Coordinates of C-alpha atoms in Angstrom, one line a residue:
Chain E
M1 CA 252.7 45.6 -123.3
K2 CA 251.6 45.0 -126.9
K3 CA 254.4 45.0 -129.4
Y4 CA 254.7 48.4 -130.9
F5 CA 255.6 49.1 -134.5
H6 CA 257.8 52.1 -135.1
S7 CA 258.7 53.8 -138.3
V8 CA 261.7 55.6 -136.8
R9 CA 264.8 53.3 -136.8
L10 CA 268.5 53.6 -136.2
L11 CA 271.1 52.8 -138.8
P12 CA 273.8 51.6 -136.5
D13 CA 276.6 51.9 -139.0
R14 CA 276.1 55.7 -139.2
C15 CA 275.5 56.3 -135.5
K16 CA 278.5 57.8 -133.7
G17 CA 276.9 57.6 -130.3
C18 CA 276.8 61.4 -130.0
V19 CA 274.2 62.9 -127.7
S20 CA 272.3 65.2 -130.2
C21 CA 269.3 63.0 -130.5
I22 CA 268.9 62.0 -126.8
K23 CA 268.8 65.6 -125.8
R24 CA 266.2 66.6 -128.4
C25 CA 263.8 63.7 -127.9
P26 CA 260.6 65.1 -126.4
T27 CA 259.7 61.9 -124.6
E28 CA 263.3 61.0 -123.5
A29 CA 263.0 57.8 -125.5
I30 CA 266.6 57.4 -126.5
R31 CA 269.7 56.2 -124.6
I32 CA 273.2 55.7 -125.8
R33 CA 274.3 52.1 -125.1
S34 CA 277.6 50.6 -126.3
G35 CA 278.3 53.6 -128.5
K36 CA 275.0 53.6 -130.3
A37 CA 271.6 55.2 -129.9
K38 CA 268.9 52.9 -128.6
I39 CA 265.2 53.8 -128.9
I40 CA 263.0 52.8 -126.0
E41 CA 260.0 51.7 -128.1
S42 CA 257.2 52.2 -125.6
R43 CA 258.2 55.9 -125.3
C44 CA 258.9 56.8 -128.9
I45 CA 256.1 58.8 -130.5
D46 CA 257.6 58.7 -134.0
C47 CA 257.7 62.5 -134.2
G48 CA 261.0 62.4 -136.2
E49 CA 262.9 65.0 -134.1
C50 CA 265.8 62.6 -134.0
I51 CA 265.8 62.2 -137.8
R52 CA 265.9 66.0 -138.1
R53 CA 268.6 66.4 -135.5
C54 CA 271.1 63.7 -136.4
S55 CA 273.9 65.2 -138.4
N56 CA 275.1 61.7 -139.4
H57 CA 271.8 60.7 -140.8
A58 CA 271.8 57.7 -138.6
K59 CA 268.0 57.9 -138.0
S60 CA 265.6 57.0 -140.7
A61 CA 262.0 56.1 -141.2
I62 CA 260.8 52.8 -142.5
T63 CA 258.4 53.5 -145.4
D64 CA 257.2 51.5 -148.4
S65 CA 258.3 52.0 -151.9
I66 CA 256.9 52.0 -155.4
E67 CA 257.9 48.4 -155.8
D68 CA 255.4 47.4 -153.2
L69 CA 252.6 48.4 -155.6
S70 CA 253.0 45.0 -157.3
R71 CA 251.2 43.4 -154.3
F72 CA 247.9 44.8 -155.5
R73 CA 245.9 44.7 -158.7
Y74 CA 244.7 48.3 -158.4
N75 CA 246.7 51.1 -156.7
I76 CA 245.5 54.4 -155.4
A77 CA 247.9 57.2 -154.4
L78 CA 246.8 59.5 -151.5
P79 CA 249.1 62.5 -151.8
A80 CA 249.4 64.6 -148.6
P81 CA 248.8 68.3 -149.4
T82 CA 252.4 68.9 -148.3
L83 CA 253.5 67.1 -151.5
Y84 CA 252.2 70.1 -153.5
A85 CA 254.5 72.4 -151.6
Q86 CA 257.5 70.5 -152.9
F87 CA 256.9 71.9 -156.3
G88 CA 256.9 75.5 -157.5
A89 CA 253.5 77.2 -157.8
D90 CA 254.0 77.1 -161.6
T91 CA 253.5 73.4 -161.4
P92 CA 249.7 72.9 -161.1
I93 CA 248.3 70.4 -158.7
E94 CA 246.7 68.5 -161.6
A95 CA 250.2 68.0 -163.0
I96 CA 251.4 66.5 -159.7
L97 CA 248.4 64.2 -159.5
C98 CA 248.9 63.1 -163.1
G99 CA 252.6 62.6 -162.5
L100 CA 251.7 60.1 -159.7
K101 CA 249.6 58.2 -162.1
K102 CA 252.5 58.0 -164.5
L103 CA 254.6 56.4 -161.7
G104 CA 252.2 53.4 -161.7
F105 CA 249.2 54.4 -159.7
D106 CA 245.8 53.6 -161.2
A107 CA 244.1 56.4 -159.4
V108 CA 244.8 59.3 -157.1
F109 CA 242.7 60.7 -154.3
E110 CA 243.7 63.9 -152.6
V111 CA 244.1 63.7 -148.8
A112 CA 243.0 67.4 -148.8
R113 CA 239.6 66.2 -149.9
G114 CA 239.5 64.0 -146.8
A115 CA 240.6 67.0 -144.8
E116 CA 237.6 69.0 -146.0
F117 CA 235.3 66.3 -144.7
V118 CA 237.1 66.2 -141.4
S119 CA 236.8 70.0 -141.1
R120 CA 233.1 69.6 -141.6
A121 CA 232.8 66.9 -139.0
I122 CA 234.7 69.0 -136.5
R123 CA 232.6 72.0 -137.2
E124 CA 229.4 70.0 -136.5
Y125 CA 231.0 68.4 -133.4
L126 CA 232.0 71.8 -131.9
A127 CA 228.6 73.4 -132.8
K128 CA 226.8 70.6 -130.9
G129 CA 228.7 71.5 -127.7
G130 CA 229.1 69.3 -124.6
Y131 CA 232.7 68.4 -125.4
C132 CA 235.8 68.6 -123.1
R133 CA 237.2 72.1 -123.5
P134 CA 239.4 72.8 -125.3
A135 CA 238.9 70.2 -127.9
I136 CA 242.2 69.0 -129.4
S137 CA 242.8 68.1 -133.0
S138 CA 243.5 64.4 -133.6
A139 CA 245.1 65.0 -137.0
C140 CA 248.7 64.8 -136.1
P141 CA 249.5 61.2 -135.0
A142 CA 252.7 62.2 -133.1
V143 CA 250.6 64.6 -131.0
V144 CA 248.0 61.9 -130.3
R145 CA 250.8 59.6 -129.2
L146 CA 252.3 62.3 -127.1
I147 CA 249.0 62.6 -125.3
Q148 CA 248.8 58.9 -124.9
V149 CA 252.2 58.5 -123.3
N150 CA 252.6 61.9 -121.4
F151 CA 249.2 63.4 -121.1
P152 CA 246.7 60.5 -120.7
E153 CA 244.5 62.8 -118.7
L154 CA 243.8 64.8 -121.9
I155 CA 242.6 61.9 -124.0
D156 CA 239.0 63.0 -123.7
H157 CA 239.9 66.3 -125.2
L158 CA 240.8 64.7 -128.6
V159 CA 238.1 65.1 -131.2
P160 CA 236.7 61.7 -132.0
F161 CA 237.5 61.7 -135.7
A162 CA 240.1 59.9 -137.7
A163 CA 242.9 61.9 -139.4
P164 CA 242.2 63.2 -142.9
V165 CA 244.3 60.5 -144.5
E166 CA 242.2 57.7 -143.0
V167 CA 239.0 59.4 -144.1
A168 CA 240.5 59.9 -147.6
A169 CA 241.6 56.3 -147.7
K170 CA 238.1 55.1 -146.8
L171 CA 236.6 57.4 -149.5
A172 CA 239.1 56.3 -152.1
R173 CA 238.5 52.6 -151.5
E174 CA 234.8 53.0 -151.6
L175 CA 235.0 54.9 -154.9
A176 CA 237.2 52.3 -156.4
R177 CA 235.1 49.4 -155.2
R178 CA 231.9 51.0 -156.6
R179 CA 233.1 52.5 -159.8
E180 CA 235.6 49.9 -160.8
G181 CA 233.8 46.9 -159.3
L182 CA 236.9 45.8 -157.5
N183 CA 237.4 43.4 -154.7
P184 CA 238.6 45.3 -151.5
S185 CA 241.6 42.9 -151.2
D186 CA 242.8 43.9 -154.7
I187 CA 243.0 47.6 -153.9
G188 CA 246.2 49.0 -152.6
V189 CA 246.0 52.5 -151.0
W190 CA 249.3 54.4 -150.6
F191 CA 249.8 57.5 -148.6
I192 CA 252.5 59.8 -149.9
T193 CA 253.7 60.9 -146.5
P194 CA 255.7 63.9 -145.1
C195 CA 256.3 62.2 -141.7
P196 CA 257.2 58.9 -140.0
A197 CA 254.4 59.2 -137.4
K198 CA 251.8 58.8 -140.2
M199 CA 253.7 55.7 -141.4
T200 CA 253.4 54.3 -137.9
A201 CA 249.7 55.2 -137.8
V202 CA 249.2 53.1 -140.9
R203 CA 250.7 50.0 -139.3
Q204 CA 249.3 50.7 -135.9
P205 CA 246.1 52.8 -136.3
L206 CA 245.1 55.2 -133.6
G207 CA 241.6 54.4 -132.3
A208 CA 240.7 52.0 -135.0
E209 CA 241.1 48.2 -135.5
Q210 CA 242.6 48.5 -138.9
S211 CA 243.8 51.2 -141.2
H212 CA 242.2 51.6 -144.7
I213 CA 245.7 52.4 -145.9
S214 CA 248.0 49.7 -147.3
G215 CA 251.2 51.5 -146.9
A216 CA 253.0 54.8 -146.8
I217 CA 255.7 56.1 -149.2
A218 CA 257.9 59.0 -148.0
I219 CA 257.7 62.2 -150.1
S220 CA 261.5 62.3 -150.1
K221 CA 261.6 58.8 -151.6
I222 CA 259.2 59.5 -154.4
Y223 CA 260.2 63.1 -155.2
G224 CA 262.9 62.4 -157.7
D225 CA 260.9 60.0 -159.8
L226 CA 257.8 62.2 -159.6
L227 CA 259.8 65.3 -160.7
K228 CA 260.7 63.4 -163.9
S229 CA 257.2 62.2 -164.5
L230 CA 255.4 65.6 -164.4
P231 CA 253.5 66.0 -167.6
T232 CA 254.4 69.1 -169.6
E233 CA 250.9 69.4 -171.2
P234 CA 247.8 70.2 -169.1
A235 CA 246.2 67.0 -168.0
D236 CA 243.2 65.8 -166.1
P237 CA 243.8 63.5 -163.1
A238 CA 240.2 62.4 -163.0
C239 CA 239.6 62.5 -159.3
P240 CA 237.5 64.5 -156.8
R241 CA 239.3 67.7 -156.4
A242 CA 240.0 69.6 -153.1
T243 CA 239.9 73.3 -152.6
H244 CA 242.4 75.3 -150.7
L245 CA 240.4 74.7 -147.5
G246 CA 241.6 71.1 -147.5
V247 CA 245.0 71.8 -149.1
G248 CA 245.7 74.5 -146.4
W249 CA 245.8 71.8 -143.7
A250 CA 249.5 71.2 -144.7
V251 CA 250.5 74.5 -143.1
S252 CA 250.2 75.3 -139.4
G253 CA 246.9 77.1 -138.8
G254 CA 245.3 75.8 -142.0
E255 CA 243.1 73.4 -140.1
A256 CA 241.9 75.9 -137.5
S257 CA 241.1 78.5 -140.2
T258 CA 238.5 76.1 -141.7
L259 CA 236.7 76.1 -138.3
A260 CA 236.3 79.8 -137.9
P261 CA 234.8 81.8 -136.2
I262 CA 235.5 79.6 -133.2
H263 CA 238.2 80.6 -130.7
S264 CA 241.1 78.5 -131.6
L265 CA 244.8 78.2 -130.7
V266 CA 247.4 76.9 -133.1
I267 CA 250.6 75.3 -131.7
D268 CA 253.3 73.7 -133.7
E269 CA 256.7 72.1 -132.9
I270 CA 256.5 69.1 -130.5
H271 CA 258.2 70.7 -127.5
R272 CA 255.9 73.7 -127.7
V273 CA 253.0 71.4 -128.0
S274 CA 254.1 69.7 -124.8
E275 CA 254.3 73.0 -123.0
A276 CA 250.9 74.0 -124.2
L277 CA 249.4 70.6 -123.1
D278 CA 250.8 71.2 -119.6
Q279 CA 248.7 74.4 -119.5
V280 CA 245.6 72.5 -120.8
A281 CA 246.2 70.0 -118.0
L282 CA 246.2 72.8 -115.4
G283 CA 242.8 73.9 -116.7
K284 CA 244.2 77.2 -117.9
L285 CA 242.9 77.1 -121.5
K286 CA 239.2 76.3 -120.8
H287 CA 238.0 79.4 -122.7
V288 CA 239.6 78.1 -125.9
D289 CA 237.3 76.0 -128.1
Y290 CA 239.8 74.2 -130.2
I291 CA 243.5 73.5 -130.3
E292 CA 245.3 72.7 -133.5
A293 CA 248.5 71.0 -132.4
L294 CA 251.2 69.8 -134.9
A295 CA 254.4 68.1 -134.1
C296 CA 256.5 69.8 -136.8
A297 CA 257.4 73.4 -136.8
G298 CA 255.4 75.0 -139.6
G299 CA 253.0 72.1 -139.7
C300 CA 253.2 69.1 -142.1
I301 CA 255.2 71.1 -144.6
G302 CA 258.0 71.0 -141.9
G303 CA 257.8 67.2 -141.8
P304 CA 261.1 65.3 -141.6
L305 CA 260.4 63.3 -144.8
T306 CA 259.9 66.4 -147.0
V307 CA 262.3 67.7 -149.5
E308 CA 261.7 71.5 -149.6
N309 CA 262.7 74.0 -146.9
R310 CA 259.7 74.7 -144.7
Y311 CA 259.6 78.5 -145.5
V312 CA 259.9 78.0 -149.2
A313 CA 257.1 75.4 -148.9
E314 CA 255.0 77.9 -146.8
E315 CA 255.4 80.6 -149.4
R316 CA 254.4 78.2 -152.2
M317 CA 251.3 77.2 -150.3
Q318 CA 250.3 80.8 -149.8
H319 CA 250.8 81.3 -153.5
R320 CA 248.6 78.3 -154.4
A321 CA 245.9 79.5 -152.0
Q322 CA 245.6 82.7 -154.0
G323 CA 245.4 80.9 -157.3
K324 CA 242.4 79.6 -159.1
Q325 CA 240.5 77.0 -157.0
P326 CA 238.8 73.9 -158.4
V327 CA 235.0 74.0 -158.1
P328 CA 234.0 71.3 -155.6
V329 CA 231.6 68.8 -157.2
E330 CA 228.8 67.4 -155.1
D331 CA 229.2 63.7 -155.0
E332 CA 226.4 61.6 -153.5
M333 CA 228.7 58.6 -153.0
L334 CA 231.3 60.7 -151.1
E335 CA 228.5 62.2 -149.1
A336 CA 227.2 58.8 -148.1
V337 CA 230.7 57.6 -147.1
Y338 CA 231.2 60.8 -145.2
R339 CA 228.1 60.1 -143.0
D340 CA 229.6 56.6 -142.4
V341 CA 232.9 58.1 -141.3
V342 CA 231.2 60.5 -138.9
D343 CA 228.6 58.1 -137.5
D344 CA 231.0 55.3 -137.4
G345 CA 233.1 57.3 -135.0
R346 CA 236.2 55.5 -133.9
L347 CA 237.4 53.4 -131.1
A348 CA 238.5 55.1 -127.9
I349 CA 242.2 56.0 -127.8
E350 CA 243.8 54.2 -125.0
P351 CA 246.2 55.8 -122.6
Q352 CA 249.7 54.4 -122.7
P353 CA 251.4 56.0 -119.7
V354 CA 255.1 55.2 -119.7
M355 CA 256.3 57.3 -116.8
R356 CA 255.4 54.9 -114.1
M357 CA 258.4 53.2 -112.6
D358 CA 256.8 50.0 -111.4
D359 CA 253.4 48.2 -111.7
D360 CA 253.4 47.8 -107.9
I361 CA 252.8 51.1 -106.2
Y362 CA 255.0 50.3 -103.2
Q363 CA 257.9 49.4 -105.5
A364 CA 257.3 52.5 -107.5
I365 CA 257.4 54.7 -104.4
S366 CA 260.7 53.2 -103.3
K367 CA 262.1 53.6 -106.8
V368 CA 261.2 57.2 -106.8
E369 CA 262.9 57.6 -103.4
V370 CA 266.1 56.0 -104.8
M371 CA 265.8 58.3 -107.8
E372 CA 265.4 61.5 -105.7
K373 CA 268.4 60.6 -103.6
T374 CA 270.5 59.7 -106.6
L375 CA 269.6 62.9 -108.3
G376 CA 270.8 64.9 -105.4
R377 CA 274.3 63.4 -105.8
L378 CA 274.5 63.9 -109.6
P379 CA 276.3 67.1 -110.8
G380 CA 273.2 68.5 -112.6
L381 CA 275.1 69.4 -115.8
D382 CA 272.8 67.4 -118.1
C383 CA 275.8 66.7 -120.4
G384 CA 274.4 63.4 -121.7
S385 CA 277.8 61.7 -121.6
C386 CA 276.3 58.9 -119.5
G387 CA 274.0 58.1 -122.4
S388 CA 270.9 59.4 -120.7
P389 CA 269.4 62.7 -121.8
S390 CA 269.7 64.5 -118.4
C391 CA 270.8 63.9 -114.8
K392 CA 267.2 63.4 -114.0
A393 CA 266.8 60.7 -116.6
L394 CA 270.0 59.0 -115.4
A395 CA 268.7 59.0 -111.8
E396 CA 265.6 57.4 -113.2
D397 CA 267.6 54.8 -115.1
I398 CA 269.7 54.1 -112.0
A399 CA 266.5 53.5 -109.9
Q400 CA 265.3 51.2 -112.7
G401 CA 268.5 49.3 -112.5
I402 CA 269.5 49.9 -116.1
A403 CA 272.4 52.3 -115.3
S404 CA 274.8 52.9 -112.5
E405 CA 276.1 56.0 -110.8
T406 CA 279.6 55.5 -112.2
D407 CA 278.1 56.0 -115.7
C408 CA 278.4 59.6 -114.8
V409 CA 281.9 60.7 -115.8
F410 CA 282.0 63.2 -113.0
K411 CA 281.0 60.7 -110.4
L412 CA 283.5 58.3 -111.9
R413 CA 286.3 60.9 -111.6
E414 CA 285.3 61.6 -108.1
K415 CA 285.5 57.9 -107.2
V416 CA 288.9 57.6 -108.9
R417 CA 290.2 60.6 -107.0
D418 CA 289.0 59.3 -103.7
L419 CA 290.5 55.9 -104.5
A420 CA 293.8 57.6 -105.4
Q421 CA 293.8 59.6 -102.2
E422 CA 293.1 56.5 -100.2
M423 CA 296.0 54.7 -101.9
V424 CA 298.3 57.5 -101.1
S425 CA 297.3 57.6 -97.5
L426 CA 297.5 53.8 -97.3
A427 CA 301.0 53.9 -98.9
E428 CA 302.1 56.3 -96.1
K429 CA 301.0 53.9 -93.4
L430 CA 303.5 51.3 -92.4
P431 CA 303.0 48.5 -90.0
P432 CA 304.6 49.2 -86.5
S433 CA 307.3 46.6 -87.2
L434 CA 308.6 48.6 -90.1
N435 CA 307.8 52.1 -88.8
K436 CA 311.2 53.5 -87.7
Chain O
M1 CA 258.5 45.1 -99.2
K2 CA 256.2 47.9 -98.1
P3 CA 257.8 51.2 -97.1
E4 CA 256.5 52.6 -93.8
T5 CA 255.6 55.9 -95.3
G6 CA 255.3 57.4 -98.8
I7 CA 257.3 60.1 -100.2
M8 CA 257.6 63.7 -99.0
I9 CA 258.7 66.3 -101.5
E10 CA 259.2 69.9 -100.4
F11 CA 259.9 73.1 -102.2
P12 CA 260.7 76.6 -100.8
L13 CA 258.7 79.4 -102.5
T14 CA 259.5 83.0 -102.8
G15 CA 257.0 85.8 -103.1
S16 CA 256.9 87.5 -106.6
D17 CA 259.3 84.9 -108.0
F18 CA 257.3 84.3 -111.2
E19 CA 260.2 82.8 -113.0
K20 CA 259.9 79.7 -110.9
A21 CA 256.1 79.7 -110.8
G22 CA 254.8 76.2 -111.6
E23 CA 258.1 74.4 -111.1
A24 CA 257.0 72.8 -107.8
S25 CA 253.7 71.6 -109.0
S26 CA 255.1 70.2 -112.2
K27 CA 257.7 68.3 -110.2
I28 CA 254.9 66.9 -108.0
K29 CA 253.0 65.9 -111.1
R30 CA 256.0 64.1 -112.5
V31 CA 256.6 62.1 -109.3
L32 CA 252.9 61.1 -109.3
Q33 CA 253.2 59.9 -112.9
Q34 CA 256.3 57.9 -112.0
I35 CA 254.5 56.3 -109.1
G36 CA 251.6 55.4 -111.4
I37 CA 248.7 57.3 -109.9
R38 CA 245.6 57.4 -112.2
P39 CA 245.7 60.3 -114.7
E40 CA 242.4 62.0 -113.5
I41 CA 243.7 62.0 -109.9
I42 CA 247.0 63.4 -110.9
R43 CA 245.2 66.2 -112.7
R44 CA 243.3 67.2 -109.6
I45 CA 246.5 67.1 -107.4
A46 CA 248.5 69.0 -110.0
I47 CA 245.8 71.8 -110.3
S48 CA 245.5 72.2 -106.5
A49 CA 249.3 72.2 -106.1
Y50 CA 249.7 74.7 -108.9
E51 CA 247.0 77.1 -107.5
A52 CA 248.5 76.8 -104.0
E53 CA 252.0 77.5 -105.3
L54 CA 250.8 80.5 -107.3
N55 CA 248.9 81.9 -104.3
V56 CA 252.1 82.1 -102.3
I57 CA 254.1 83.7 -105.1
I58 CA 251.3 86.2 -105.7
H59 CA 250.4 87.2 -102.2
A60 CA 253.1 86.1 -99.7
F61 CA 256.7 86.9 -98.9
R62 CA 257.9 83.3 -98.7
G63 CA 256.5 79.9 -98.0
V64 CA 256.9 76.2 -98.5
I65 CA 254.9 73.6 -100.4
R66 CA 255.0 70.0 -99.5
A67 CA 253.5 66.9 -101.1
N68 CA 253.2 63.8 -99.0
I69 CA 252.5 61.0 -101.4
Q70 CA 251.1 57.8 -99.9
P71 CA 249.9 54.8 -101.7
D72 CA 246.2 55.7 -101.1
C73 CA 246.3 59.5 -101.0
T74 CA 248.3 62.6 -101.5
T75 CA 248.4 65.5 -99.1
V76 CA 249.5 68.9 -100.4
S77 CA 250.2 71.5 -97.8
V78 CA 251.4 75.1 -98.1
E79 CA 252.5 77.4 -95.4
D80 CA 253.4 81.0 -96.0
E81 CA 254.6 84.1 -94.3
G82 CA 252.5 86.8 -95.7
P83 CA 249.6 89.2 -95.2
G84 CA 247.1 86.5 -94.2
I85 CA 243.5 86.4 -95.3
P86 CA 241.1 88.7 -93.3
N87 CA 237.9 87.1 -94.5
I88 CA 238.3 83.5 -95.5
E89 CA 234.6 83.1 -96.4
L90 CA 234.9 86.0 -98.9
A91 CA 238.2 84.6 -100.3
M92 CA 236.6 81.3 -101.0
K93 CA 234.0 83.0 -103.3
E94 CA 234.8 82.6 -107.1
G95 CA 236.0 85.7 -108.7
Y96 CA 237.0 87.4 -105.4
S97 CA 240.6 88.5 -105.5
T98 CA 242.8 90.9 -103.5
A99 CA 245.6 90.5 -106.1
P100 CA 247.1 93.9 -106.9
D101 CA 246.8 95.3 -110.5
H102 CA 250.3 94.5 -111.6
I103 CA 249.7 90.9 -110.8
R104 CA 246.4 90.8 -112.6
E105 CA 248.1 92.4 -115.6
M106 CA 250.3 89.3 -115.7
G107 CA 247.2 87.2 -116.1
F108 CA 247.2 85.9 -112.5
G109 CA 244.9 86.7 -109.6
A110 CA 241.6 86.0 -111.1
G111 CA 240.1 85.0 -107.8
M112 CA 239.7 81.4 -108.7
G113 CA 242.6 80.0 -106.7
L114 CA 241.0 79.0 -103.4
P115 CA 237.7 77.8 -104.8
N116 CA 239.5 75.8 -107.5
M117 CA 241.7 74.1 -104.8
A118 CA 238.6 73.3 -102.7
R119 CA 236.9 71.8 -105.7
C120 CA 239.8 69.6 -106.6
A121 CA 240.5 68.3 -103.1
D122 CA 238.6 65.6 -101.1
E123 CA 239.6 67.3 -97.9
F124 CA 240.4 71.0 -97.7
S125 CA 241.4 73.1 -94.7
I126 CA 242.6 76.6 -94.4
Q127 CA 243.9 78.7 -91.5
S128 CA 245.1 82.2 -91.7
K129 CA 246.2 85.0 -89.4
V130 CA 246.3 88.5 -90.6
G131 CA 249.9 89.9 -90.6
E132 CA 251.4 86.4 -90.1
G133 CA 250.4 84.0 -92.8
T134 CA 248.3 81.2 -94.2
Q135 CA 248.3 77.4 -94.0
I136 CA 246.3 75.2 -96.4
V137 CA 246.1 71.4 -96.2
M138 CA 244.5 69.4 -99.0
T139 CA 244.1 65.7 -99.3
I140 CA 243.2 63.9 -102.5
R141 CA 242.4 60.2 -102.3
H142 CA 243.8 58.1 -105.1

């Protein structure tokens, strides 16, 4: 299998080897080995549940930093709409955009503007009909990865458009190239991200050869500096502005609301998404046109790399939605690039099934048999002490030869007890020559 | 090393036990994924197993569902002790249902079960005796 880049990493010094993360991981991608959590790379979907869960802050996401801007002559910031929710509604979006420029970016381009284009593309796609029902949003990279690894049969349901940030990156690059006469290799495009999955998607794009984004900087990383750089006077960020239709994508349900009046379903939180996809796979949601599925509870505002509490963020976004909206300016160049983005389509998303136990079907069948038998002997307490998330997962690991039955503390105890009993009974036995 | 036969997994089912509804078919699906059967085939097997499982829970007193997974095909069979089907031809029609109101209120019993199973399976056979029960055997080639 191709080497997979992951944003989510372990900081071994902080890891205590507790079982919080392994039990929470939606794809059972973590094991505890030698007292430390170990991520199985092919299974990790970078949803960030482990980052959220770990009370020792031993999980983190690799992202870029402001210093990386020096690699390019001209740098563009792509703020996720979630960034706006980190600041009170009395801080206008223009101030946030201008603050970014003060941090060293030459230009800004709202990801929300990209979202508006994606909304339009999805509306046209759904209106045309003939798609696999229900169509599933491709905006959340963790959900797309979840489908690749656990629901490969649903890949055809994903709408064939890049996520808003990719579209925004393409638009921003094109604007810079044409307006500033820059060489593409001189332009750095930086996503200000609420989540590690989007960082991964930059390094390893979904359904495209190469991302238009140069790197991603965590909102949590840039927040402090940005807070200090906010202008006190009203300022003009000089960039195409997005309305709340695009900005609203940050909150769960925002995307679907731009597609009305179609019949849509909104699901957030990765475990709930998994449950809903089970139902889609059973063909039970065929009467739904569109599913907006987001890995984080509350949507992107609940992302693990954000600063503000998700409910506070949600309230602020509602407040912003009610405020004065910028008037969208028709822009011929953006329109032309939009057509490119839509017509261009994207490469097919490949399934990456990770469940199979062996490439050889006969081997796989015998491994499953070993697994089933082993599972019957395990206590079924799912305590996680063995380092696997559940007894089922331990049985699987044993069948794969990467764990043994005595890794289970209960089985080990049983064995010790049997051994002790045997020793006692052996001790009582004396050879006939000594037996009086 | 080739095993003589594939894997047989078996689950008892109890009528009206909606809490467990879907457990057997999702277990069957997981095993098929672990064996590495193609996703579109798994989907057909999972749907037929799910519909069969639900039928027993909706209509019968008790039953058993088995999946025999071979390298080249999977056979899902269900046997139940229940009211049986008086008119199989009618039951195979889409939208025809004998599910009582309280079951329909739960969102089940839309009369799509049997036709859905027949559509997903490569081979489908059904036998039923009124007052005794029903047996269904479905084979899906990998």
